[in-house]
PDB file of C-alpha atoms in Angstrom:
ATOM      1  CA  LEU A 872      -9.513   0.763  -3.745  1.00  0.00           C
ATOM      2  CA  ASN A 873     -12.664   2.114  -2.231  1.00  0.00           C
ATOM      3  CA  SER A 874     -12.526   2.656   1.510  1.00  0.00           C
ATOM      4  CA  SER A 875     -16.292   2.111   1.708  1.00  0.00           C
ATOM      5  CA  ARG A 876     -15.528  -1.559   1.053  1.00  0.00           C
ATOM      6  CA  GLY A 877     -13.138  -1.620   3.992  1.00  0.00           C
ATOM      7  CA  PHE A 878     -12.399  -4.499   6.343  1.00  0.00           C
ATOM      8  CA  THR A 879     -10.730  -5.059   9.676  1.00  0.00           C
ATOM      9  CA  LEU A 880      -7.179  -6.329   9.985  1.00  0.00           C
ATOM     10  CA  GLY A 881      -8.434  -9.326  11.961  1.00  0.00           C
ATOM     11  CA  SER A 882     -10.867 -10.337   9.222  1.00  0.00           C
ATOM     12  CA  VAL A 883      -8.094 -10.904   6.644  1.00  0.00           C
ATOM     13  CA  VAL A 884      -5.598 -12.920   8.669  1.00  0.00           C
ATOM     14  CA  LYS A 885      -5.291 -16.700   8.571  1.00  0.00           C
ATOM     15  CA  ASP A 886      -5.607 -17.185  12.344  1.00  0.00           C
ATOM     16  CA  GLN A 887      -6.748 -14.193  14.398  1.00  0.00           C
ATOM     17  CA  ASP A 888      -6.180 -15.937  17.758  1.00  0.00           C
ATOM     18  CA  GLU A 889      -2.616 -16.846  16.818  1.00  0.00           C
ATOM     19  CA  LEU A 890      -1.860 -13.273  15.750  1.00  0.00           C
ATOM     20  CA  GLN A 891      -3.408 -11.876  18.946  1.00  0.00           C
ATOM     21  CA  ASN A 892      -1.299 -14.279  21.035  1.00  0.00           C
ATOM     22  CA  PHE A 893       1.801 -13.194  19.129  1.00  0.00           C
ATOM     23  CA  LEU A 894       1.048  -9.510  19.748  1.00  0.00           C
ATOM     24  CA  THR A 895       0.460 -10.021  23.470  1.00  0.00           C
ATOM     25  CA  HIS A 896       3.226 -12.535  24.224  1.00  0.00           C
ATOM     26  CA  ASN A 897       6.010 -11.678  21.774  1.00  0.00           C
ATOM     27  CA  LEU A 898       5.471  -7.924  21.503  1.00  0.00           C
ATOM     28  CA  SER A 899       4.134  -7.314  25.031  1.00  0.00           C
ATOM     29  CA  MET A 900       0.910  -5.643  23.899  1.00  0.00           C
ATOM     30  CA  SER A 901      -2.045  -5.671  26.240  1.00  0.00           C
ATOM     31  CA  ASN A 902      -5.021  -7.805  25.176  1.00  0.00           C
ATOM     32  CA  GLU A 903      -7.036  -4.596  24.763  1.00  0.00           C
ATOM     33  CA  THR A 904      -4.470  -2.980  22.416  1.00  0.00           C
ATOM     34  CA  ALA A 905      -4.057  -6.154  20.344  1.00  0.00           C
ATOM     35  CA  GLY A 906      -7.848  -6.410  20.064  1.00  0.00           C
ATOM     36  CA  LEU A 907      -8.033  -2.739  19.099  1.00  0.00           C
ATOM     37  CA  LEU A 908      -5.522  -3.195  16.255  1.00  0.00           C
ATOM     38  CA  LEU A 909      -7.182  -6.373  14.968  1.00  0.00           C
ATOM     39  CA  GLY A 910     -10.663  -4.850  15.164  1.00  0.00           C
ATOM     40  CA  SER A 911      -9.828  -1.541  13.466  1.00  0.00           C
ATOM     41  CA  SER A 912     -10.986  -0.900   9.906  1.00  0.00           C
ATOM     42  CA  VAL A 913      -8.263  -0.528   7.266  1.00  0.00           C
ATOM     43  CA  ASN A 914      -8.387   2.595   5.082  1.00  0.00           C
ATOM     44  CA  LEU A 915      -7.201   1.239   1.713  1.00  0.00           C
ATOM     45  CA  LYS A 916      -7.031   4.646   0.039  1.00  0.00           C
ATOM     46  CA  GLU A 917      -4.592   5.758   2.723  1.00  0.00           C
ATOM     47  CA  VAL A 918      -2.562   2.553   2.374  1.00  0.00           C
ATOM     48  CA  PHE A 919      -2.305   3.137  -1.367  1.00  0.00           C
ATOM     49  CA  ARG A 920      -1.347   6.800  -0.889  1.00  0.00           C
ATOM     50  CA  LEU A 921       1.377   5.875   1.569  1.00  0.00           C
ATOM     51  CA  CYS A 922       2.804   3.152  -0.657  1.00  0.00           C
ATOM     52  CA  PHE A 923       2.603   4.849  -4.049  1.00  0.00           C
ATOM     53  CA  GLY A 924       2.021   8.517  -3.315  1.00  0.00           C
ATOM     54  CA  SER A 925       4.212  10.832  -1.291  1.00  0.00           C
ATOM     55  CA  TYR A 926       5.456   8.128   1.074  1.00  0.00           C
ATOM     56  CA  PRO A 927       9.236   7.386   0.962  1.00  0.00           C
ATOM     57  CA  SER A 928       8.769   3.658   0.322  1.00  0.00           C
ATOM     58  CA  ALA A 929       7.338   4.452  -3.107  1.00  0.00           C
ATOM     59  CA  VAL A 930      10.884   5.253  -4.198  1.00  0.00           C
ATOM     60  CA  ASP A 931      12.272   2.100  -2.599  1.00  0.00           C
ATOM     61  CA  SER A 932       9.662  -0.121  -4.241  1.00  0.00           C
ATOM     62  CA  GLY A 933      10.989   0.552  -7.751  1.00  0.00           C
ATOM     63  CA  LEU A 934       7.438   0.637  -9.128  1.00  0.00           C
ATOM     64  CA  ASP A 935       6.384   3.294 -11.608  1.00  0.00           C
ATOM     65  CA  SER A 936       2.811   3.854 -12.766  1.00  0.00           C
ATOM     66  CA  GLU A 937       3.248   1.728 -15.915  1.00  0.00           C
ATOM     67  CA  SER A 938       4.547  -1.341 -14.089  1.00  0.00           C
ATOM     68  CA  TRP A 939       1.844  -0.850 -11.425  1.00  0.00           C
ATOM     69  CA  ASP A 940      -0.899  -0.819 -14.094  1.00  0.00           C
ATOM     70  CA  ALA A 941       0.435  -4.092 -15.530  1.00  0.00           C
ATOM     71  CA  PHE A 942      -0.423  -5.989 -12.312  1.00  0.00           C
ATOM     72  CA  ASN A 943      -3.792  -7.670 -11.810  1.00  0.00           C
ATOM     73  CA  ALA A 944      -5.781  -6.992  -8.616  1.00  0.00           C
ATOM     74  CA  GLY A 945      -4.167  -9.796  -6.592  1.00  0.00           C
ATOM     75  CA  GLU A 946      -0.650  -8.831  -7.711  1.00  0.00           C
ATOM     76  CA  LYS A 947      -1.306  -5.197  -6.749  1.00  0.00           C
ATOM     77  CA  LEU A 948      -2.342  -6.287  -3.257  1.00  0.00           C
ATOM     78  CA  LEU A 949       0.765  -8.452  -3.003  1.00  0.00           C
ATOM     79  CA  GLN A 950       2.919  -5.441  -3.907  1.00  0.00           C
ATOM     80  CA  LEU A 951       1.144  -3.353  -1.258  1.00  0.00           C
ATOM     81  CA  GLU A 952       1.753  -6.113   1.276  1.00  0.00           C
ATOM     82  CA  ASN A 953       5.440  -6.393   0.346  1.00  0.00           C
ATOM     83  CA  ILE A 954       5.933  -2.666   0.819  1.00  0.00           C
ATOM     84  CA  LEU A 955       3.725  -2.136   3.855  1.00  0.00           C
ATOM     85  CA  PHE A 956       5.125  -5.088   5.804  1.00  0.00           C
ATOM     86  CA  MET A 957       8.762  -4.060   5.549  1.00  0.00           C
ATOM     87  CA  PRO A 958      10.178  -3.552   9.089  1.00  0.00           C
ATOM     88  CA  LYS A 959      11.342   0.013   8.378  1.00  0.00           C
ATOM     89  CA  VAL A 960       7.912   0.928   6.968  1.00  0.00           C
ATOM     90  CA  LEU A 961       6.089  -0.498  10.006  1.00  0.00           C
ATOM     91  CA  GLU A 962       8.474   1.397  12.268  1.00  0.00           C
ATOM     92  CA  TYR A 963       7.895   4.619  10.335  1.00  0.00           C
ATOM     93  CA  LEU A 964       4.108   4.214  10.501  1.00  0.00           C
ATOM     94  CA  THR A 965       4.151   3.489  14.228  1.00  0.00           C
ATOM     95  CA  CYS A 966       6.783   5.916  15.465  1.00  0.00           C
ATOM     96  CA  ASN A 967       6.455   8.940  13.174  1.00  0.00           C
ATOM     97  CA  ASP A 968       4.348  11.203  15.405  1.00  0.00           C
ATOM     98  CA  GLU A 969       4.379  14.147  13.005  1.00  0.00           C
ATOM     99  CA  GLN A 970       2.458  12.357  10.236  1.00  0.00           C
ATOM    100  CA  ASP A 971       0.457  10.021  12.507  1.00  0.00           C
ATOM    101  CA  ASP A 972       0.075   7.636   9.555  1.00  0.00           C
ATOM    102  CA  LEU A 973      -0.942   4.667  11.692  1.00  0.00           C
ATOM    103  CA  GLN A 974      -4.154   6.393  12.767  1.00  0.00           C
ATOM    104  CA  LYS A 975      -4.833   7.330   9.126  1.00  0.00           C
ATOM    105  CA  ILE A 976      -4.523   3.690   8.024  1.00  0.00           C
ATOM    106  CA  LEU A 977      -6.497   2.223  10.940  1.00  0.00           C
ATOM    107  CA  ALA A 978      -9.845   3.798  11.812  1.00  0.00           C
ATOM    108  CA  ILE A 979      -9.499   3.930  15.592  1.00  0.00           C
ATOM    109  CA  PRO A 980     -12.242   5.504  17.744  1.00  0.00           C
ATOM    110  CA  ALA A 981     -11.139   8.734  19.461  1.00  0.00           C
ATOM    111  CA  ALA A 982     -11.843   7.221  22.888  1.00  0.00           C
ATOM    112  CA  GLN A 983      -9.265   4.477  22.247  1.00  0.00           C
ATOM    113  CA  LYS A 984      -6.471   6.558  20.727  1.00  0.00           C
ATOM    114  CA  ALA A 985      -4.809   6.992  24.131  1.00  0.00           C
ATOM    115  CA  GLN A 986      -4.499   3.210  24.330  1.00  0.00           C
ATOM    116  CA  LEU A 987      -2.768   3.106  20.936  1.00  0.00           C
ATOM    117  CA  ASN A 988      -0.485   5.982  21.935  1.00  0.00           C
ATOM    118  CA  GLY A 989       0.570   4.044  25.056  1.00  0.00           C
ATOM    119  CA  TYR A 990       1.651   1.123  22.864  1.00  0.00           C
ATOM    120  CA  ARG A 991       3.516   3.438  20.510  1.00  0.00           C
ATOM    121  CA  ALA A 992       5.378   5.094  23.371  1.00  0.00           C
ATOM    122  CA  ALA A 993       6.393   1.698  24.782  1.00  0.00           C
ATOM    123  CA  VAL A 994       7.640   0.451  21.395  1.00  0.00           C
ATOM    124  CA  CYS A 995       9.199   3.602  19.985  1.00  0.00           C
ATOM    125  CA  ASN A 996      10.982   4.840  23.119  1.00  0.00           C
ATOM    126  CA  THR A 997      13.404   1.906  23.203  1.00  0.00           C
ATOM    127  CA  THR A 998      16.921   1.367  21.879  1.00  0.00           C
ATOM    128  CA  THR A 999      17.417   1.190  18.108  1.00  0.00           C
ATOM    129  CA  LYS A1000      18.365  -2.500  18.395  1.00  0.00           C
ATOM    130  CA  VAL A1001      15.226  -3.455  20.356  1.00  0.00           C
ATOM    131  CA  ARG A1002      13.007  -1.419  18.034  1.00  0.00           C
ATOM    132  CA  LYS A1003      14.557  -3.034  14.955  1.00  0.00           C
ATOM    133  CA  GLU A1004      14.012  -6.545  16.358  1.00  0.00           C
ATOM    134  CA  HIS A1005      10.421  -5.680  17.325  1.00  0.00           C
ATOM    135  CA  PHE A1006       9.449  -4.496  13.858  1.00  0.00           C
ATOM    136  CA  GLN A1007      11.291  -7.353  12.137  1.00  0.00           C
ATOM    137  CA  GLU A1008       9.252  -9.847  14.181  1.00  0.00           C
ATOM    138  CA  LEU A1009       6.033  -7.946  13.480  1.00  0.00           C
ATOM    139  CA  ALA A1010       6.772  -7.747   9.730  1.00  0.00           C
ATOM    140  CA  ASP A1011       7.513 -11.482   9.505  1.00  0.00           C
ATOM    141  CA  LYS A1012       4.345 -12.353  11.397  1.00  0.00           C
ATOM    142  CA  LEU A1013       2.097 -10.082   9.336  1.00  0.00           C
ATOM    143  CA  LYS A1014       3.526 -11.463   6.082  1.00  0.00           C
ATOM    144  CA  SER A1015       2.791 -15.002   7.203  1.00  0.00           C
ATOM    145  CA  GLN A1016      -0.655 -14.163   8.605  1.00  0.00           C
ATOM    146  CA  VAL A1017      -2.301 -11.740   6.161  1.00  0.00           C
ATOM    147  CA  ASP A1018      -4.289 -13.685   3.566  1.00  0.00           C
ATOM    148  CA  ILE A1019      -4.290 -11.868   0.197  1.00  0.00           C
ATOM    149  CA  GLN A1020      -7.122 -14.057  -1.097  1.00  0.00           C
ATOM    150  CA  LYS A1021      -9.321 -12.901   1.789  1.00  0.00           C
ATOM    151  CA  ILE A1022      -8.650  -9.271   0.861  1.00  0.00           C
ATOM    152  CA  VAL A1023      -9.471  -9.988  -2.799  1.00  0.00           C
ATOM    153  CA  GLU A1024     -12.764 -11.549  -1.659  1.00  0.00           C
ATOM    154  CA  LYS A1025     -13.571  -8.722   0.797  1.00  0.00           C
ATOM    155  CA  LEU A1026     -13.046  -6.120  -1.921  1.00  0.00           C
ATOM    156  CA  LYS A1027     -14.819  -8.280  -4.531  1.00  0.00           C
ATOM    157  CA  LEU A1028     -11.821  -7.761  -6.817  1.00  0.00           C
ATOM    158  CA  ASN A1029     -12.260 -11.214  -8.361  1.00  0.00           C
ATOM    159  CA  GLU A1030     -15.646 -10.051  -9.706  1.00  0.00           C
ATOM    160  CA  VAL A1031     -14.110  -7.190 -11.653  1.00  0.00           C
ATOM    161  CA  ASN A1032     -12.262  -7.736 -14.911  1.00  0.00           C
ATOM    162  CA  SER A1033     -10.684  -4.319 -15.429  1.00  0.00           C
ATOM    163  CA  THR A1034      -9.372  -5.218 -18.921  1.00  0.00           C
ATOM    164  CA  ALA A1035     -12.856  -6.188 -20.102  1.00  0.00           C
ATOM    165  CA  VAL A1036     -14.296  -2.973 -18.637  1.00  0.00           C
ATOM    166  CA  GLN A1037     -11.630  -0.879 -20.386  1.00  0.00           C
ATOM    167  CA  GLN A1038     -12.275  -2.652 -23.721  1.00  0.00           C
ATOM    168  CA  HIS A1039     -16.016  -2.113 -23.337  1.00  0.00           C
ATOM    169  CA  LEU A1040     -15.531   1.590 -22.627  1.00  0.00           C
ATOM    170  CA  ARG A1041     -13.160   1.954 -25.585  1.00  0.00           C
ATOM    171  CA  ALA A1042     -15.689   0.274 -27.918  1.00  0.00           C
ATOM    172  CA  LEU A1043     -18.448   2.546 -26.575  1.00  0.00           C
ATOM    173  CA  LEU A1044     -16.295   5.626 -27.183  1.00  0.00           C
ATOM    174  CA  GLU A1045     -15.540   4.493 -30.751  1.00  0.00           C
ATOM    175  CA  ASP A1046     -19.286   4.017 -31.356  1.00  0.00           C
ATOM    176  CA  LEU A1047     -19.997   7.518 -30.068  1.00  0.00           C
ATOM    177  CA  ILE A1048     -17.329   8.988 -32.374  1.00  0.00           C
ATOM    178  CA  GLU A1049     -18.890   7.083 -35.287  1.00  0.00           C
ATOM    179  CA  VAL A1050     -22.356   8.444 -34.410  1.00  0.00           C
ATOM    180  CA  GLU A1051     -20.923  11.958 -34.262  1.00  0.00           C
ATOM    181  CA  LYS A1052     -19.441  11.521 -37.766  1.00  0.00           C
ATOM    182  CA  ILE A1053     -22.787  10.266 -39.105  1.00  0.00           C
ATOM    183  CA  LEU A1054     -24.635  13.242 -37.573  1.00  0.00           C
ATOM    184  CA  LYS A1055     -22.112  15.637 -39.165  1.00  0.00           C
ATOM    185  CA  ASP A1056     -22.610  13.913 -42.552  1.00  0.00           C
ATOM    186  CA  VAL A1057     -26.396  14.135 -42.199  1.00  0.00           C
ATOM    187  CA  ASP A1058     -26.089  17.822 -41.286  1.00  0.00           C
ATOM    188  CA  ALA A1059     -23.860  18.452 -44.321  1.00  0.00           C
ATOM    189  CA  LEU A1060     -26.279  16.594 -46.639  1.00  0.00           C
ATOM    190  CA  SER A1061     -29.281  18.515 -45.332  1.00  0.00           C
ATOM    191  CA  GLY A1062     -27.351  21.753 -45.909  1.00  0.00           C
ATOM    192  CA  LEU A1063     -26.675  20.708 -49.519  1.00  0.00           C
ATOM    193  CA  ALA A1064     -30.316  19.688 -49.981  1.00  0.00           C
ATOM    194  CA  ARG A1065     -31.417  23.187 -48.948  1.00  0.00           C
ATOM    195  CA  LEU A1066     -29.182  24.644 -51.718  1.00  0.00           C
ATOM    196  CA  LEU A1067     -30.761  22.541 -54.441  1.00  0.00           C
ATOM    197  CA  PRO A1068     -33.454  24.281 -56.521  1.00  0.00           C
ATOM    198  CA  LYS A1069     -36.949  23.405 -55.431  1.00  0.00           C
ATOM    199  CA  GLY A1070     -39.440  21.838 -57.812  1.00  0.00           C
TER     200      GLY A1070
END
């Protein structure tokens, strides 16, 4: 999950206009803030860290490292989506000022951070009921809009067969061990040859 191969949120949704309309009409975002969110680059390393590192949802997901490794690239992205788009996770990312995880996930220019903070204040400083409804709507919409296949294509994950790479590396390592054994045998034989009487 290399952040250098990042992408914007808007580039991996099924219909960017529909999502922007939803954000402005259903969630009362300004056009500028909705555009800012859709146009911001996603930091995948940070997403992964939040989901499977020190972030609380890692416990809730029930995934350990072995079961995570068993997934292929598309399945891993689906797991990330399932965790990240839970209403309580979206609320935590948006409203937890101490960690400021939202700005870690989305690369937002410093000049536009005030705009994002205005949205956060409007959403987070409401009643628990209103906030819960807001993030439930947002979670449902993101799940229906984010296109996993587009992410796979953006990251070129379909071009990488990790199992084949691992097998190739294992075979290479075995060859190197074999070469090392041969060199040791040659060294031992040359040592014995030096002990033999000359002539």
